[in-house]
XYZ file of N, CA and C in Angstrom:
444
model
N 0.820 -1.198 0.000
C 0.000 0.000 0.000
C 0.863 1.261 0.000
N 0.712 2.580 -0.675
C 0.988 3.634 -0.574
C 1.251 4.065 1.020
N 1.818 4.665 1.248
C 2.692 5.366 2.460
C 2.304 7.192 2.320
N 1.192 7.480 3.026
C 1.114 8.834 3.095
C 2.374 9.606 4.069
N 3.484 9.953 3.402
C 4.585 10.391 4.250
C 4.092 11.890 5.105
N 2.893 12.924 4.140
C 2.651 14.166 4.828
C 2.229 13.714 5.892
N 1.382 12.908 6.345
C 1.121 12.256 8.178
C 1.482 12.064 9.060
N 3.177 10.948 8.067
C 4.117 10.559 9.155
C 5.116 11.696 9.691
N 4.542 12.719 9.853
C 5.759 13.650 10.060
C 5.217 15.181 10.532
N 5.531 15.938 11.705
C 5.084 17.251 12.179
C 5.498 18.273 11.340
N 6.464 18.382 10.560
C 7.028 19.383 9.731
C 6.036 19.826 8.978
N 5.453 19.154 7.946
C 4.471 20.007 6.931
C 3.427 20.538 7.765
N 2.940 19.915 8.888
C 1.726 20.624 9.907
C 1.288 22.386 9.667
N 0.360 22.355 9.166
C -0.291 23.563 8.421
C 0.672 24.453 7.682
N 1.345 23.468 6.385
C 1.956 24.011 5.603
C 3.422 24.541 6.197
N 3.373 23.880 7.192
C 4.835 24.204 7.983
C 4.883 25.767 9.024
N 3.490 25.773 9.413
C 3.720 27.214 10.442
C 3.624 26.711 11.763
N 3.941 25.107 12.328
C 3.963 25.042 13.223
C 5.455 24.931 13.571
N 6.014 24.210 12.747
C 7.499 24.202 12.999
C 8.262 25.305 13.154
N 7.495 26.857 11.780
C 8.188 27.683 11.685
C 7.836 28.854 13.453
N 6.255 28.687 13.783
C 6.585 29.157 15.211
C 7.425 29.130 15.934
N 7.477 27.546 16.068
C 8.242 26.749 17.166
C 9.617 27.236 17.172
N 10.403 27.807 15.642
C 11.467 28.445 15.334
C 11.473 29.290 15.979
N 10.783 29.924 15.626
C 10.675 32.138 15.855
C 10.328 32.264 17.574
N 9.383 31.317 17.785
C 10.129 31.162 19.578
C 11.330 30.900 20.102
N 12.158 29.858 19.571
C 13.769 29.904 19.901
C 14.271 31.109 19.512
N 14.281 31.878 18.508
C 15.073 33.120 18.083
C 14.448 33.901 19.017
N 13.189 34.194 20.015
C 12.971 35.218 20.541
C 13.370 34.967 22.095
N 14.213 33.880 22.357
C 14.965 33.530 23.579
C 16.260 33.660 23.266
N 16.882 33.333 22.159
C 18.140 33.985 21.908
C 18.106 35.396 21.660
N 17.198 35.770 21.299
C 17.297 37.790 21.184
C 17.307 37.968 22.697
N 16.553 37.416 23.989
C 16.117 38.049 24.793
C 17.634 37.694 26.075
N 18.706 37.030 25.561
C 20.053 36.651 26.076
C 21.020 37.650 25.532
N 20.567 37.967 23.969
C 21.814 38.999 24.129
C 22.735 40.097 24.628
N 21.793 40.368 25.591
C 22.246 41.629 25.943
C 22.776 41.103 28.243
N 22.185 39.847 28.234
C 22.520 39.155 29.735
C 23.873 38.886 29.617
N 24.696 39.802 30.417
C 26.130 39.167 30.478
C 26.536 37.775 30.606
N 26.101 36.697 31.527
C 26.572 35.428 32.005
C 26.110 34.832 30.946
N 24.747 34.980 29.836
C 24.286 33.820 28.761
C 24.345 34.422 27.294
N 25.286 35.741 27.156
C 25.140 36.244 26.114
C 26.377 35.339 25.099
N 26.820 34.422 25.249
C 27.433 33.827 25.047
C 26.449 32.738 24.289
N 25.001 32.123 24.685
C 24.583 31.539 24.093
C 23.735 31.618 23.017
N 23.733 33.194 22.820
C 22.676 33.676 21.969
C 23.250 33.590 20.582
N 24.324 33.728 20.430
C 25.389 33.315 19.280
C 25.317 32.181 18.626
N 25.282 31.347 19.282
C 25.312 29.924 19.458
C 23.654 29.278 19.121
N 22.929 29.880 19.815
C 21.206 29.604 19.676
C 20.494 30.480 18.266
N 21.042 31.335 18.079
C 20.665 31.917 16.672
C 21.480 30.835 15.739
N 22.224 30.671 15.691
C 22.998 29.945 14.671
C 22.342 28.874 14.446
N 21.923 28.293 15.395
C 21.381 26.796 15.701
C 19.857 27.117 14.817
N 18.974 28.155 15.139
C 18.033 27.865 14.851
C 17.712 28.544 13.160
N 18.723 29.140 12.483
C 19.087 29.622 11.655
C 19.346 28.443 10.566
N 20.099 27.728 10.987
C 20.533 26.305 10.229
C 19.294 25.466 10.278
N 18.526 25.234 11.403
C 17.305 24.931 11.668
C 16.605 24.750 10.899
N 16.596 25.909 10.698
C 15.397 26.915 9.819
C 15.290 26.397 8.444
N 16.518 26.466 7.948
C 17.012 26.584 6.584
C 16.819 24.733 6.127
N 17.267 23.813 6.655
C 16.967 22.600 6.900
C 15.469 22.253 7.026
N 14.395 23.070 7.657
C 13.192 23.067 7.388
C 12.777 23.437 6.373
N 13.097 24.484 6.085
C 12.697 24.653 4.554
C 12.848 23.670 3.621
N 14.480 23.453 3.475
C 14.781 22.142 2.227
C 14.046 21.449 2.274
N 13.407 20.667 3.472
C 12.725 19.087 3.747
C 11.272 19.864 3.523
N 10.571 20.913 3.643
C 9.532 21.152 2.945
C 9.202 21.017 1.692
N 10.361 21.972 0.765
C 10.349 22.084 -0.689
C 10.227 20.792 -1.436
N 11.244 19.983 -0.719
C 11.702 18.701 -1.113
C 10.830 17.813 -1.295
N 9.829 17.771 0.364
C 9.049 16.947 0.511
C 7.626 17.251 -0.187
N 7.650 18.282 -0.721
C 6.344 18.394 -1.546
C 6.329 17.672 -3.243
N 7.741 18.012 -3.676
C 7.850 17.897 -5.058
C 8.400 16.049 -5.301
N 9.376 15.405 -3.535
C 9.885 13.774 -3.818
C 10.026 13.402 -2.335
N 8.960 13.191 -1.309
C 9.169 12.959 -0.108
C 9.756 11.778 0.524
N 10.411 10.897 -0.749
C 11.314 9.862 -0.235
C 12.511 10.592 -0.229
N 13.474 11.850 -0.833
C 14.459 12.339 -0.598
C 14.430 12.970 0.529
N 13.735 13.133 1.235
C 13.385 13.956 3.059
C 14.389 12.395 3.510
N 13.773 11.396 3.502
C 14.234 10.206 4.157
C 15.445 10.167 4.634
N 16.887 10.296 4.000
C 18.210 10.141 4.102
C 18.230 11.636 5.260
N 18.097 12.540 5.263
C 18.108 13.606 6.121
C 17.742 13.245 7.368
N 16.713 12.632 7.394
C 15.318 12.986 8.870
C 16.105 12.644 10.033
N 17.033 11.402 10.291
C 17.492 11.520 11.473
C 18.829 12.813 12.228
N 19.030 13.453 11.118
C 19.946 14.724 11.361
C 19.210 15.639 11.238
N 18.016 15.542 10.871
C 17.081 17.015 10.700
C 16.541 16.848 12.813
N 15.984 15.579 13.008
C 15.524 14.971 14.140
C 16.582 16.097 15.368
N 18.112 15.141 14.672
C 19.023 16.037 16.105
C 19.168 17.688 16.467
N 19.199 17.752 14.812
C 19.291 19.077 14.782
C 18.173 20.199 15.957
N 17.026 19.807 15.200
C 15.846 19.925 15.974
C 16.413 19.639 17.782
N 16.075 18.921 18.116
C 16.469 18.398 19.430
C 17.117 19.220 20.187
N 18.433 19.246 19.614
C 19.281 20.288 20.099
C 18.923 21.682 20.336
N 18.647 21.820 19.219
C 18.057 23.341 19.333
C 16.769 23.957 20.356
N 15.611 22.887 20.227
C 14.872 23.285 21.577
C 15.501 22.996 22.768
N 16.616 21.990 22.997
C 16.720 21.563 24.291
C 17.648 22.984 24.823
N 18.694 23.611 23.787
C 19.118 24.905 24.162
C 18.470 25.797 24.525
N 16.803 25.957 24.030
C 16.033 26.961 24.295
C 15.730 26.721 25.483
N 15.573 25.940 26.061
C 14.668 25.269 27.175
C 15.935 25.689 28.653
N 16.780 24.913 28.435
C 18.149 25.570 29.140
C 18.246 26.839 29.583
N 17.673 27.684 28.221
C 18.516 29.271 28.023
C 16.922 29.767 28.708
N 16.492 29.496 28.679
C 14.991 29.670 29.076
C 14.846 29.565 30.879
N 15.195 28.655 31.155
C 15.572 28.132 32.655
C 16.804 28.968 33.248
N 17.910 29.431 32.473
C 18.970 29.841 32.896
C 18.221 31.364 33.190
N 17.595 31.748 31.931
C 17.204 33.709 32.248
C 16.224 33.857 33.235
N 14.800 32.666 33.397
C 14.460 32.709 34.671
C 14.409 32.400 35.868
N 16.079 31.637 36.069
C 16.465 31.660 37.061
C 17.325 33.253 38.007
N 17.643 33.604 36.900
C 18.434 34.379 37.907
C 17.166 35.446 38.608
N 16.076 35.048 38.723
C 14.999 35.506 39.900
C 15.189 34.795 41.316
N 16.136 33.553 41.026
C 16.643 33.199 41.989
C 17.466 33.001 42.927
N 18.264 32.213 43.947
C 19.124 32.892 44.686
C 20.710 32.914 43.536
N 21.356 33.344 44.374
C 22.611 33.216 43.261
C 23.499 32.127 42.755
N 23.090 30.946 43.375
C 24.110 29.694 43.238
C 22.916 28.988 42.253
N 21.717 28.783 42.523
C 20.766 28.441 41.702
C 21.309 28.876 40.003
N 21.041 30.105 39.766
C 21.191 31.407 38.705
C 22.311 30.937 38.299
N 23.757 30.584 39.083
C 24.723 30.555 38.283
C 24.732 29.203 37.731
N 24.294 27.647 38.752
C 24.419 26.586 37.667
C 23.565 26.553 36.489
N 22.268 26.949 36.707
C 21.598 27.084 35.178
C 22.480 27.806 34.450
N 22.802 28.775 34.013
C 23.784 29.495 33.781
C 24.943 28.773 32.948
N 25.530 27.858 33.739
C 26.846 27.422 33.489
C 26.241 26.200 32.651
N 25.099 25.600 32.948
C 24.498 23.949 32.534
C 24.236 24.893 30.416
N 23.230 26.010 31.047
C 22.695 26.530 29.144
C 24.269 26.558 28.299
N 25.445 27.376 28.438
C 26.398 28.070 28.409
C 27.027 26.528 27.725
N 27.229 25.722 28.977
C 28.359 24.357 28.295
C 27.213 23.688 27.102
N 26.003 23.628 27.274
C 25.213 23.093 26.576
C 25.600 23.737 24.856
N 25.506 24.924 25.058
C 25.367 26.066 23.792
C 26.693 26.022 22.976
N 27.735 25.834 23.606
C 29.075 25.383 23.191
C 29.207 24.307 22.865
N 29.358 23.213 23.314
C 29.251 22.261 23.299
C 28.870 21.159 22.564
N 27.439 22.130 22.800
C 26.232 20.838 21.563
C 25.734 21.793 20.577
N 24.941 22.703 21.116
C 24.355 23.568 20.014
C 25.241 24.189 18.944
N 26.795 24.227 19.348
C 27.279 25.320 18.417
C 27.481 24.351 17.167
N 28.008 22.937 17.099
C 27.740 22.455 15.716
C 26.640 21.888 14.763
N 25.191 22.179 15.118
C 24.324 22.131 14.841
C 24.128 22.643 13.146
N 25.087 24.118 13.017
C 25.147 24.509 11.352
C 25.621 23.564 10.958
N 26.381 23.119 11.399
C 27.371 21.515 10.482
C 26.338 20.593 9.975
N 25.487 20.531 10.471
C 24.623 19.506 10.407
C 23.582 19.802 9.182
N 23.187 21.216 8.362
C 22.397 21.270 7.686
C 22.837 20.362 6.073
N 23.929 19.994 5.982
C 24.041 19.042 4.999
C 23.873 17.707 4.540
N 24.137 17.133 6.715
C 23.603 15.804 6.358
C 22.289 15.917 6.149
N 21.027 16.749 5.859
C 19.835 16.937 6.153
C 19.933 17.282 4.696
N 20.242 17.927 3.770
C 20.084 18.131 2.333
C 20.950 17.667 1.399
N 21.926 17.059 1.755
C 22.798 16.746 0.445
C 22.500 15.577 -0.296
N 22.401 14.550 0.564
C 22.181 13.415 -0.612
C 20.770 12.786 -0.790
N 19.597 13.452 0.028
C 18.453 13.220 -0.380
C 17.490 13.115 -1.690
N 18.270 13.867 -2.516
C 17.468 13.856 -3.866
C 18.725 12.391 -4.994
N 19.914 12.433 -4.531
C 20.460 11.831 -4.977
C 20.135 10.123 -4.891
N 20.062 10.229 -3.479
C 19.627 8.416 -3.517
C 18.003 8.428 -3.368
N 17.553 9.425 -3.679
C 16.011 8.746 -4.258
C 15.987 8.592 -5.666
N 16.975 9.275 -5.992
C 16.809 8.909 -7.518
C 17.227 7.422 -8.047
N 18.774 7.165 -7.167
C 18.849 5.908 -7.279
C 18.161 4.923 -6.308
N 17.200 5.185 -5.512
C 17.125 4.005 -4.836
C 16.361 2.421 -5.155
N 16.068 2.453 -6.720
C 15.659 1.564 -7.047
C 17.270 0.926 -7.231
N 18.180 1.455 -7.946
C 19.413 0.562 -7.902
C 19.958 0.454 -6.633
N 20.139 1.204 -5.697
C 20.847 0.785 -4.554
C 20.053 -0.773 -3.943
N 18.242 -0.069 -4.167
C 18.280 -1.053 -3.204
C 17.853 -2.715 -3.743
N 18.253 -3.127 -4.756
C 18.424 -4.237 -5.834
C 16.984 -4.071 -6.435
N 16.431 -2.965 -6.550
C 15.249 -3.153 -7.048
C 15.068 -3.126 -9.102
């Protein structure tokens, strides 16, 4: 039987304005760090992330409208990418409303978003290729790859 792929998957979800929210909320937690001395360090790092993001959403849209078996080879690096990037928001999110709290609190969130944002989030741009490069390529071949 046919495989409706637009189903199996949250990305196209109303033409893709749920994903693209879900974006423009991370960018409005990295805008709202830039200017915090202790996490302005991650806003660099969290724009970038969701920038590459972004751009990786798009491809797997375009893509997936016109050959949604070339999305396939991407999805588990589109998956991390993703991942990463909210789990930085979520961090950077916890870190800015912590410092309502006492000061040892404030500083490990702080230090936890910060190693996170370095760490993990900052190679996240690296990642927008495994997510677009060879998707259109091995759908084209995948009747020969896969002895078909």
């Amino acid at each position: 039987p046919e495989r409706d792929t637009e189903t199996e998957t949250q990305v196209p979800m109303r033409g893709g304005a749920v994903i693209r929210d879900h974006l423009e909320s991370i960018r409005a937690t990295a805008r709202a760090v830039e200017t915090v001395p202790e996490l302005a360090v991650i806003a660099k790092h969290l724009s970038a992330a969701v920038d590459a993001t972004a751009a990786a959403t798009e491809w797997l849209l375009e893509t997936g409208a016109a050959d949604p078996a070339a999305r396939l080879p991407g999805a588990t690096a589109y998956l991390e990418m993703l991942a990463l990037t909210t789990a930085a928001e979520i961090l950077t999110a916890g870190a800015l409303a912590a410092r309502e709290l006492d000061g040892d609190t404030a500083d490990q969130r702080a230090v936890l978003a910060r190693f996170f944002a370095v760490n993990r989030v900052a190679r996240v741009p690296g990642m927008v290729a495994s997510v677009t490069s060879l998707g259109p390529e091995l759908a084209a071949g995948r009747a020969h790859v896969l002895g078909g």
